[in-house]
XYZ file of C-alpha atoms in Angstrom:
725
model
C 0.002 -0.002 -0.002
C 1.402 3.454 -0.950
C 1.889 6.019 1.721
C 2.170 9.827 1.497
C 5.011 11.908 2.961
C 2.888 13.145 5.956
C 2.190 9.568 7.030
C 5.861 8.713 6.493
C 6.770 11.329 9.027
C 4.373 10.271 11.725
C 4.817 6.513 11.638
C 6.547 4.572 14.489
C 10.126 3.796 14.543
C 9.890 0.502 12.756
C 7.620 1.846 10.073
C 9.959 4.820 9.463
C 12.866 2.445 9.080
C 11.228 0.485 6.334
C 9.151 3.269 4.771
C 9.328 3.901 1.071
C 11.113 7.181 0.053
C 9.331 9.902 -1.946
C 8.042 9.233 -5.476
C 10.757 9.190 -8.135
C 13.444 7.799 -5.743
C 13.088 4.086 -6.925
C 16.786 3.447 -6.329
C 16.425 4.238 -2.666
C 13.669 1.522 -2.328
C 16.161 -1.240 -3.140
C 18.562 -0.078 -0.396
C 18.982 -2.486 2.496
C 17.279 -1.686 5.691
C 20.319 -0.268 7.458
C 20.625 2.459 4.807
C 17.523 4.048 6.290
C 18.849 4.387 9.826
C 18.510 7.885 11.295
C 17.977 7.181 15.045
C 19.917 4.989 17.459
C 19.666 4.868 21.199
C 21.556 2.586 23.611
C 22.910 2.075 26.994
C 26.269 0.347 27.824
C 25.561 -2.120 30.553
C 27.935 -2.349 33.544
C 28.598 -5.501 35.472
C 25.922 -4.713 38.250
C 23.136 -3.901 35.863
C 21.801 -7.412 35.781
C 21.003 -7.202 39.465
C 17.986 -4.818 39.048
C 17.694 -3.713 35.396
C 14.146 -3.109 34.374
C 14.137 -4.396 30.669
C 10.574 -3.169 29.975
C 11.446 0.421 31.148
C 14.489 0.387 28.897
C 12.530 -0.815 25.945
C 9.708 1.671 26.657
C 12.272 4.491 26.593
C 13.555 3.443 23.186
C 10.039 3.206 21.780
C 9.087 6.556 23.080
C 12.164 7.969 21.347
C 11.205 6.082 18.211
C 14.657 4.567 18.011
C 15.089 2.351 14.993
C 18.050 0.532 16.401
C 19.838 -0.087 19.686
C 23.311 -1.463 20.425
C 23.050 -4.148 23.171
C 26.032 -5.155 25.309
C 27.574 -8.460 24.623
C 31.189 -7.253 25.401
C 34.228 -9.464 25.635
C 35.659 -8.969 29.072
C 32.373 -10.148 30.708
C 29.136 -11.520 29.258
C 25.639 -10.370 29.737
C 24.103 -13.755 28.863
C 24.933 -17.287 29.927
C 27.736 -18.189 27.424
C 29.140 -21.530 26.605
C 32.376 -19.937 25.204
C 35.437 -20.834 27.465
C 36.973 -17.866 29.432
C 34.092 -15.614 28.575
C 33.409 -14.658 32.124
C 29.851 -13.746 33.210
C 29.259 -10.179 34.556
C 29.506 -9.950 38.359
C 25.799 -9.427 38.787
C 24.586 -11.798 36.146
C 23.832 -14.867 38.397
C 22.507 -16.913 35.500
C 20.265 -14.179 34.073
C 20.004 -13.783 30.359
C 19.984 -10.019 30.318
C 20.826 -9.861 26.616
C 18.060 -12.274 25.721
C 15.489 -10.534 27.737
C 16.317 -7.231 25.951
C 16.130 -8.774 22.538
C 12.724 -10.152 23.299
C 11.418 -6.866 24.545
C 12.852 -4.854 21.767
C 11.441 -7.188 19.180
C 8.079 -6.685 20.554
C 8.446 -2.943 19.807
C 9.990 -3.491 16.344
C 13.397 -2.159 17.366
C 16.446 -3.737 15.718
C 19.382 -5.000 17.778
C 23.040 -4.748 17.131
C 25.390 -6.778 19.436
C 28.010 -4.600 21.013
C 31.474 -6.187 21.681
C 34.476 -4.639 23.416
C 37.495 -6.681 22.231
C 40.124 -4.075 23.293
C 40.269 -5.194 26.901
C 39.944 -8.415 28.892
C 40.251 -9.442 32.545
C 43.768 -10.021 33.726
C 42.757 -13.521 35.176
C 42.670 -14.739 31.517
C 46.553 -14.335 31.504
C 46.901 -17.481 33.488
C 45.587 -19.553 30.479
C 46.109 -17.026 27.668
C 49.064 -14.833 28.392
C 49.316 -14.367 24.468
C 46.070 -12.363 24.348
C 47.481 -9.307 25.842
C 49.170 -6.113 24.509
C 52.671 -5.761 25.962
C 54.678 -2.796 26.838
C 58.337 -2.584 25.692
C 59.457 -4.146 28.954
C 57.047 -7.136 28.501
C 54.466 -5.985 31.088
C 50.706 -6.016 30.179
C 49.485 -2.662 28.832
C 46.725 -1.212 30.957
C 45.657 2.076 29.312
C 41.903 2.939 29.140
C 39.619 5.603 27.637
C 40.601 9.290 28.090
C 44.237 8.473 28.704
C 43.525 6.918 32.141
C 44.577 3.536 33.650
C 42.344 0.580 33.569
C 41.036 -0.937 36.843
C 43.604 -3.291 38.442
C 41.751 -6.449 37.101
C 41.896 -5.398 33.403
C 44.444 -5.350 30.662
C 44.596 -4.400 27.015
C 44.464 -6.909 24.205
C 46.531 -7.189 21.049
C 44.868 -7.583 17.615
C 47.556 -9.902 16.341
C 46.691 -12.513 18.844
C 44.178 -15.435 18.852
C 41.889 -13.317 21.118
C 40.815 -11.502 17.870
C 40.698 -14.351 15.359
C 39.557 -17.075 17.720
C 37.961 -15.903 20.967
C 35.897 -12.982 19.600
C 34.756 -14.936 16.594
C 33.645 -17.813 18.951
C 31.429 -15.386 20.862
C 30.097 -13.759 17.664
C 29.124 -17.155 16.271
C 27.327 -18.075 19.354
C 25.564 -14.811 19.534
C 24.183 -14.983 15.803
C 23.266 -18.625 16.371
C 21.435 -18.091 19.599
C 19.745 -14.687 19.144
C 17.960 -12.854 16.393
C 20.325 -9.877 16.143
C 20.504 -7.427 13.168
C 24.281 -6.577 13.326
C 27.563 -6.806 15.189
C 29.775 -3.989 16.512
C 33.152 -3.791 18.166
C 33.775 -0.976 20.500
C 37.329 0.116 21.165
C 38.562 -1.477 17.987
C 40.033 -0.794 15.370
C 39.966 3.036 15.970
C 42.423 4.802 13.770
C 45.442 4.816 16.008
C 48.020 2.055 16.042
C 48.410 0.469 19.520
C 52.097 -0.518 19.573
C 52.742 -3.892 21.062
C 55.906 -5.925 21.880
C 54.103 -9.301 22.494
C 55.507 -12.447 21.013
C 53.086 -12.265 18.094
C 54.038 -8.717 17.287
C 57.732 -9.408 17.487
C 57.184 -11.792 14.561
C 55.387 -9.020 12.553
C 57.633 -6.032 12.710
C 59.400 -3.559 15.065
C 56.522 -1.783 16.714
C 58.307 1.584 16.121
C 58.700 0.984 12.383
C 56.571 2.107 9.371
C 56.279 -1.578 8.563
C 54.329 -2.198 11.743
C 51.796 0.446 10.793
C 51.308 -1.261 7.370
C 50.928 -4.655 9.057
C 48.565 -3.291 11.701
C 46.348 -1.994 8.887
C 46.362 -5.162 6.919
C 45.477 -7.188 9.973
C 42.610 -4.813 10.793
C 41.173 -5.201 7.349
C 41.451 -8.963 7.544
C 39.658 -9.016 10.948
C 36.961 -6.652 9.769
C 36.278 -8.833 6.792
C 36.212 -11.907 9.189
C 33.636 -10.312 11.508
C 31.652 -9.220 8.526
C 31.478 -12.778 7.296
C 30.215 -14.105 10.604
C 27.628 -11.348 10.799
C 26.285 -12.463 7.440
C 26.031 -16.095 8.319
C 22.378 -17.008 7.766
C 21.367 -13.402 7.079
C 22.841 -11.295 4.248
C 21.212 -8.138 5.625
C 23.019 -8.334 8.932
C 25.977 -5.939 9.077
C 29.285 -5.639 11.043
C 30.899 -2.257 11.855
C 33.960 -1.249 13.850
C 34.771 1.684 16.083
C 36.235 4.655 14.334
C 37.628 7.850 16.135
C 39.791 10.664 15.270
C 37.379 13.352 14.011
C 39.030 15.932 11.827
C 42.549 15.023 12.720
C 42.087 11.394 11.661
C 44.689 8.851 12.693
C 47.508 6.633 11.583
C 45.334 4.159 9.706
C 43.887 4.769 6.283
C 40.189 5.142 6.990
C 39.273 4.694 3.304
C 40.849 1.345 2.955
C 39.679 0.247 6.368
C 35.987 0.957 5.609
C 36.082 -0.140 2.032
C 33.639 -3.061 2.678
C 31.752 -1.399 5.499
C 28.095 -1.007 5.167
C 27.639 1.156 8.199
C 30.196 3.282 10.058
C 30.054 4.317 13.677
C 32.020 7.413 14.563
C 32.901 7.201 18.257
C 32.854 11.134 18.769
C 30.845 11.062 22.019
C 31.471 14.618 23.137
C 33.692 17.638 22.623
C 37.231 16.964 23.562
C 39.834 19.357 24.877
C 40.141 22.746 22.880
C 37.706 21.681 20.175
C 35.118 24.144 18.688
C 31.399 23.650 18.971
C 31.167 22.393 15.394
C 33.255 19.348 16.218
C 30.342 16.873 15.733
C 29.444 18.429 12.180
C 33.094 18.064 11.150
C 33.093 14.294 12.200
C 29.832 13.710 10.235
C 31.055 15.619 7.200
C 34.306 13.489 6.967
C 32.564 10.272 7.623
C 29.961 10.901 5.017
C 32.668 11.727 2.483
C 34.391 8.528 3.150
C 31.164 6.450 3.197
C 29.176 8.105 0.366
C 25.536 6.918 0.522
C 26.261 4.247 3.209
C 25.128 5.006 6.688
C 27.130 7.090 9.118
C 26.151 6.907 12.894
C 27.555 9.822 14.796
C 27.729 9.143 18.454
C 26.695 11.599 21.081
C 27.225 10.680 24.703
C 24.672 11.842 27.140
C 27.298 12.080 29.927
C 29.070 15.100 30.992
C 32.546 16.181 29.892
C 34.310 19.619 30.228
C 37.635 19.903 28.621
C 39.607 16.824 29.924
C 37.340 16.182 32.928
C 34.935 13.317 32.627
C 31.634 12.545 34.550
C 30.374 9.402 32.879
C 27.310 8.895 35.082
C 26.119 12.438 35.173
C 24.166 14.179 32.338
C 25.888 16.616 30.051
C 24.645 20.222 29.608
C 21.391 19.875 27.585
C 22.340 22.653 25.278
C 25.579 20.869 24.221
C 23.733 17.639 23.630
C 21.127 19.353 21.497
C 23.567 21.106 19.315
C 25.623 17.908 18.810
C 22.626 15.962 17.711
C 21.473 18.829 15.538
C 24.895 18.882 13.824
C 24.669 15.203 13.054
C 21.243 15.578 11.534
C 22.152 18.704 9.426
C 25.215 17.038 8.047
C 23.281 13.943 6.871
C 24.327 11.596 9.586
C 22.302 9.326 11.916
C 21.922 10.507 15.425
C 23.234 7.949 17.848
C 22.609 8.857 21.433
C 23.877 6.793 24.440
C 24.347 6.395 28.120
C 26.365 4.442 30.475
C 24.718 2.195 33.120
C 21.075 1.160 33.340
C 21.056 1.667 37.184
C 22.779 5.064 36.937
C 20.521 6.130 34.124
C 17.128 4.959 35.363
C 17.579 5.300 39.225
C 20.290 7.808 39.838
C 20.380 10.456 36.982
C 17.415 10.376 34.743
C 17.877 13.818 32.999
C 19.556 12.402 29.924
C 16.449 10.438 28.911
C 14.166 13.325 28.173
C 16.857 15.191 26.145
C 17.475 12.221 23.771
C 13.926 11.077 23.733
C 12.479 14.486 22.603
C 15.193 15.072 20.009
C 14.975 11.604 18.466
C 11.237 11.677 18.371
C 11.196 15.057 16.680
C 13.548 13.743 14.054
C 11.192 10.697 13.603
C 8.259 13.016 12.885
C 10.191 14.630 10.041
C 12.244 11.629 8.986
C 11.766 11.915 5.181
C 13.434 15.355 5.072
C 16.704 13.962 6.456
C 17.238 11.445 3.610
C 19.539 13.518 1.453
C 20.185 13.020 -2.335
C 23.039 15.584 -2.886
C 24.560 18.816 -1.489
C 23.632 22.174 -3.098
C 26.862 23.784 -2.087
C 29.331 25.339 -4.564
C 32.599 25.194 -2.456
C 34.534 22.184 -1.380
C 37.203 22.333 1.300
C 39.782 19.699 0.961
C 41.254 17.992 4.242
C 43.959 15.328 4.277
C 44.284 12.829 7.209
C 47.619 11.880 5.539
C 48.793 15.504 5.908
C 47.755 15.388 9.591
C 49.733 12.210 10.199
C 52.871 12.914 8.205
C 53.442 16.526 7.701
C 56.425 18.181 9.486
C 54.295 21.035 10.878
C 56.015 24.237 11.814
C 56.951 24.945 15.576
C 54.058 26.433 17.583
C 51.326 24.993 15.372
C 49.119 21.927 14.984
C 48.582 20.107 11.693
C 44.891 20.915 11.679
C 45.182 24.613 12.419
C 44.773 25.716 8.823
C 41.709 23.554 8.340
C 40.136 24.759 11.577
C 40.903 28.282 10.702
C 39.341 28.161 7.215
C 36.309 26.398 8.697
C 35.768 29.138 11.144
C 36.327 31.790 8.521
C 33.726 30.324 6.151
C 31.195 30.057 8.994
C 31.713 33.766 9.831
C 31.477 34.775 6.199
C 28.382 32.490 5.752
C 29.828 30.802 2.761
C 28.272 27.347 2.669
C 30.730 24.482 1.861
C 31.365 20.725 1.772
C 34.358 18.908 3.320
C 36.055 16.406 1.095
C 38.902 14.123 2.112
C 41.855 14.136 -0.216
C 42.073 10.399 -0.101
C 38.432 10.095 -1.467
C 38.728 12.612 -4.287
C 37.235 11.710 -7.594
C 36.667 13.804 -10.757
C 32.909 13.363 -10.428
C 32.879 14.637 -6.901
C 34.880 17.761 -7.745
C 32.702 18.366 -10.893
C 29.684 19.552 -8.857
C 31.703 22.453 -7.278
C 32.678 25.885 -8.558
C 35.727 26.250 -6.347
C 37.999 24.020 -4.251
C 39.892 25.214 -1.166
C 43.155 23.765 -0.064
C 44.155 25.129 3.442
C 47.768 24.171 3.697
C 47.058 20.534 2.321
C 50.811 19.913 2.390
C 50.658 16.382 1.034
C 48.976 15.448 -2.220
C 49.461 12.421 -4.297
C 50.229 12.598 -8.088
C 46.606 11.293 -8.679
C 45.033 13.946 -6.435
C 47.087 16.669 -8.072
C 45.976 15.439 -11.464
C 42.335 15.667 -10.442
C 42.776 19.148 -9.033
C 44.589 20.315 -12.235
C 41.733 18.699 -14.438
C 39.184 20.517 -12.236
C 40.827 23.932 -13.004
C 41.242 23.078 -16.787
C 37.521 22.537 -16.764
C 36.828 25.942 -15.347
C 36.870 25.337 -11.653
C 38.532 27.983 -9.341
C 41.102 27.254 -6.626
C 42.513 28.781 -3.387
C 45.403 27.289 -1.688
C 47.849 28.382 1.047
C 51.330 28.115 2.505
C 52.873 24.576 1.805
C 50.059 22.982 -0.156
C 51.517 20.295 -2.352
C 55.048 20.896 -1.152
C 55.621 17.433 0.358
C 55.457 13.845 -0.913
C 53.555 11.041 0.688
C 56.392 10.370 3.180
C 56.540 13.990 4.351
C 59.666 14.758 2.474
C 60.041 18.312 0.952
C 59.586 18.499 -2.786
C 61.938 20.558 -4.891
C 59.050 23.017 -5.609
C 55.195 23.338 -5.322
C 53.466 20.576 -7.066
C 50.792 23.082 -8.162
C 53.365 25.778 -8.929
C 53.005 25.592 -12.693
C 49.171 25.865 -12.397
C 49.512 28.908 -10.136
C 52.325 30.491 -11.945
C 54.755 30.566 -9.032
C 57.815 28.883 -7.649
C 59.439 28.510 -4.274
C 62.640 30.616 -3.685
C 63.367 29.806 -0.008
C 62.226 27.705 2.990
C 59.722 28.378 5.790
C 62.412 29.588 8.222
C 63.347 32.606 6.110
C 60.570 34.825 7.446
C 62.006 34.401 10.838
C 65.694 35.139 10.198
C 67.407 37.143 12.859
C 68.124 40.795 12.428
C 71.652 41.742 11.412
C 73.833 41.407 14.395
C 71.675 38.709 16.071
C 72.255 35.058 16.144
C 68.762 34.025 17.436
C 65.868 33.930 14.981
C 62.450 35.278 15.874
C 60.289 32.761 17.419
C 57.275 31.339 15.647
C 55.066 33.446 17.896
C 56.229 36.427 15.950
C 54.446 37.238 12.698
C 54.935 38.945 9.405
C 52.911 41.917 8.174
C 51.086 42.350 4.970
C 51.550 45.575 2.871
C 48.900 46.621 0.445
C 50.403 47.657 -2.907
C 47.293 47.876 -5.137
C 43.544 48.019 -5.092
C 41.821 44.648 -5.561
C 38.536 42.925 -4.590
C 40.496 40.612 -2.152
C 41.480 43.754 -0.166
C 37.931 45.179 0.132
C 37.217 46.829 3.518
C 40.893 47.748 4.307
C 40.519 51.410 4.571
C 42.984 53.880 6.257
C 45.886 51.361 6.346
C 48.880 50.291 4.319
C 49.555 47.422 6.587
C 47.571 44.305 7.646
C 48.316 41.649 10.207
C 50.191 38.796 8.441
C 50.881 35.131 9.066
C 53.202 33.308 11.559
C 54.814 31.312 8.914
C 55.565 31.958 5.173
C 57.295 30.336 2.223
C 59.175 32.767 -0.038
C 57.743 32.582 -3.503
C 58.266 34.266 -6.832
C 55.572 34.996 -9.348
C 55.167 37.141 -12.437
C 53.742 40.649 -12.293
C 53.546 43.287 -9.497
C 52.050 41.866 -6.353
C 49.030 43.574 -4.834
C 50.026 42.414 -1.421
C 53.556 41.929 -0.139
C 55.209 40.483 3.006
C 57.243 42.508 5.553
C 59.335 40.591 7.929
C 58.805 40.598 11.706
C 60.571 43.026 13.967
C 61.185 43.337 17.704
C 58.250 43.870 19.964
C 60.481 45.231 22.759
C 62.062 47.683 23.660
C 59.427 50.045 22.181
C 62.288 52.107 20.835
C 63.168 49.302 18.496
C 59.471 48.490 17.424
C 59.648 49.472 13.774
C 60.029 47.769 10.459
C 63.555 47.355 9.097
C 62.175 47.505 5.606
C 58.921 49.309 4.938
C 58.545 47.755 1.497
C 59.602 44.478 -0.064
C 58.834 42.686 -3.336
C 57.865 39.554 -1.590
C 54.392 38.416 -2.770
C 51.988 37.556 0.056
C 49.319 36.293 -2.464
C 49.410 35.062 -6.075
C 46.248 35.799 -8.128
C 45.715 34.405 -11.528
C 42.845 34.005 -14.110
C 42.885 31.227 -16.517
C 39.837 31.165 -18.704
C 36.732 30.690 -16.426
C 39.081 29.837 -13.512
C 40.253 32.138 -10.870
C 43.256 30.924 -8.811
C 44.736 32.339 -5.583
C 47.571 31.193 -3.288
C 48.694 32.680 -0.028
C 52.470 32.559 0.713
C 51.773 32.185 4.447
C 49.686 30.014 6.752
C 46.910 32.748 6.959
C 44.106 30.370 8.083
C 46.231 28.761 10.636
C 47.383 32.025 12.013
C 43.911 33.175 12.159
C 42.966 30.061 14.231
C 45.761 30.649 16.609
C 45.099 34.409 16.943
C 41.598 35.307 15.863
C 43.003 38.315 13.975
C 40.168 39.974 11.866
C 42.603 41.155 9.061
C 43.437 37.451 8.305
C 39.748 36.381 8.341
C 38.645 39.262 6.157
C 41.431 38.652 3.583
C 40.672 34.942 3.243
C 36.899 35.506 2.966
C 37.409 38.178 0.383
C 39.591 35.884 -1.617
C 37.070 32.972 -1.567
C 34.378 35.423 -2.728
C 36.693 36.681 -5.469
C 37.460 33.221 -6.930
C 33.652 32.509 -6.755
C 32.845 35.843 -8.436
C 30.578 36.404 -5.482
C 28.380 33.397 -6.459
C 28.783 31.649 -3.095
C 25.687 29.350 -3.386
C 22.835 29.749 -0.742
C 23.067 33.289 0.805
C 21.846 33.588 4.433
C 21.579 37.142 5.696
C 21.267 37.843 9.468
C 23.174 38.231 12.719
C 25.103 35.450 14.508
C 27.609 32.660 13.959
C 25.762 29.938 12.052
C 26.511 26.896 9.919
C 24.523 26.282 6.795
C 23.728 22.951 5.039
C 21.662 23.019 1.912
C 20.535 19.638 0.539
C 18.352 18.237 -2.232
C 16.324 15.585 -0.341
C 13.931 12.757 -1.280
C 10.819 14.897 -0.702
C 12.514 18.081 -2.306
C 14.916 20.388 -0.527
C 16.051 21.311 3.021
C 18.138 24.184 4.331
C 19.621 23.535 7.932
C 20.716 26.504 10.027
C 22.903 25.718 13.150
C 23.274 28.502 15.644
C 26.767 28.530 17.162
C 26.490 32.060 18.640
C 27.685 31.192 22.105
C 30.475 32.292 24.539
C 31.542 28.698 24.716
C 31.729 28.174 21.049
C 35.406 27.549 21.176
C 35.976 25.909 24.410
C 34.287 23.522 27.070
C 30.642 22.890 26.471
C 27.537 24.995 25.398
C 25.547 25.816 28.578
C 22.611 27.611 27.039
C 21.341 28.776 23.590
C 21.357 32.351 22.565
C 18.557 32.914 20.111
C 19.037 34.821 16.918
C 16.558 37.144 14.941
C 15.386 36.728 11.422
C 17.542 34.920 8.826
C 16.857 35.527 5.156
C 17.769 32.884 2.663
C 18.227 33.126 -1.147
C 19.253 30.213 -3.199
C 19.177 28.809 -6.714
C 17.569 25.390 -7.142
C 18.894 22.790 -9.542
C 15.540 22.871 -11.549
C 12.480 25.053 -11.707
C 10.202 22.243 -10.432
C 7.409 23.892 -8.484
C 7.530 23.642 -4.664
C 4.226 22.507 -3.230
C 4.804 22.912 0.563
C 7.262 24.373 2.908
C 7.692 24.023 6.698
C 9.944 24.985 9.532
C 10.638 21.640 11.203
C 11.850 22.783 14.620
C 9.170 25.470 14.921
C 6.671 23.100 13.431
C 5.014 25.816 11.316
C 4.225 26.472 7.727
C 6.852 28.552 5.966
C 6.101 31.410 3.625
C 8.395 31.434 0.527
C 8.792 32.937 -2.917
C 9.756 31.043 -5.969
C 10.571 32.540 -9.324
C 11.729 29.694 -11.568
C 14.789 28.417 -9.992
C 15.172 31.247 -7.617
C 13.942 30.567 -4.044
C 13.779 33.061 -1.098
C 12.358 32.865 2.399
C 12.874 34.188 5.965
C 13.316 32.138 9.177
C 11.692 34.407 11.853
C 14.053 33.217 14.592
C 16.785 30.696 15.319
C 17.329 28.952 18.577
C 19.872 26.070 18.447
C 18.640 24.778 15.034
C 16.138 25.093 12.358
C 15.274 23.159 9.154
C 13.395 24.773 6.241
C 12.011 21.733 4.397
C 10.425 21.902 0.937
C 8.310 19.245 -0.810
C 8.010 19.310 -4.577
């Protein structure tokens, strides 16, 4: 029986999971069930939960939240069902109870799917008596005992090593028992493989490679892929629609493993990005979802939000996080096209001690369920792509006083402030087809680019695309070794004539160079659109680090070297003018190209200087000829996502205007006034209906062919303007 979109948005969790997409989206109908996941809620059991856990109350909460899926604790160090697998010890409070089985039964009655949650990364130390080979070893041979958050595990636990039989015999034995005994829909391993290599000096690893060598990293990745495929095969035994997924962390920074290769055969990816870590911006969750979606394409991305509290590096895992922080993280996941995955630790703690987390997740997931159709995206409507490179983050020899992600974070913040919508693409997943949908590509100090990536970027420019790059983009090979010159130099019409230290050379008579905390200046030499707004000044703040370049023509902006900041009698430039280009601008046919000699985006991230932000934003607008895509006018710091969706279109506005946007956690929302949106649609198909999903009101709009305009009257933490065609 056919259903309309309004019925789709109000069905229960199970119905929404299996519902047909909008008319004309026949391809989506054939997708497996897990490609329709948008809502997950789960509790990690602790060892004492079997003593008094109310399974029906737990299942009722999931049903009220209209969760489609839950992850149910199997674990590996202890069991939550009576297992026949040797050395799989029952949880301390189990006492013969089949807690896992009871939960499966209760959840099945409510049409909620179940994924078995394993934790192979740790095991009880008593297992060492029979299986000393299971454990990860430090260099001195002792068992490694590091836990989440950099802490030490309890005295009865140790870490395991993925090269041992624990991973290819013990865990598979538990998995096979589980899929044989219970009707589960998937398998998941928490704590593994992550994206960081866990160095080990156990007997098995000593046969593989020196743990400090590059060969060990390669072997680690190969082993992780082999195990991933092994677990996938077990998951699909008897049911081809059952999936396996592993635990992935790292966010924007990434890790030592190649995420693309690791997830090549993954049908679902869980991003273990539970809360905002130390010194991360409020948009951390959106970044994780963006990167994961680029890696996974149309496959499902689950973006984890922990209901528990964290502030900087302090954790309270059994106390509820600030509601405003939780709401904005879940909103970011939804806006970026991911699936909201909300979780808590401990049934006793979450139902008897601190119950505040329940209402926060229940209300947000139930709201998403009522509007589910509008969150199934077809494609982005953005014109700008920012390229990030996990390989650069891993290998690049970053300058002193900086982090590898500074330039990306800086550009991200600048684009948000300038309200220039954009997508994030990983260099490792670039294709010509992906690039073809954009007008401009931005490379914020993407120091390492492969020959294939460089070829795609060059072809993009040859086909009329525009480009902005900075500092050492394309200046290193895949091993982090300096190239003789910029790989994109011929395209940009420039060459390197020095190294990064040259802008910090000591003054004559000094032997100590300026520290990296000193910065260059920019000098304006001509009028240009990239310098708009810089009145009454010849000088602008410049970057911390620069690479001397040579380019044809007279530069519009030059670099002046740093000078002493004290004594004040010596605070003056030793050269008021130079011929050192600070920016290279070039037009090739329909393409506009720009390159900054310095790490302008990174310097902005470290300093917050407005000159740098304005210069970069002006340059992005120049290469785009001011056609930035969807335009949103209004006050406040917001992030914009514009999508073509199964029912039509959706514009997501996330409000980041907050004193805690760049540190700690959001404590309250600061509402914004009207936001006016103007955008060009892919076609002139007539829009039939429009609503504001958070406000739950009809939306007045104006459509003139492909031109669409409307005003969102106000913005709390999040709003979605949804259009049906």
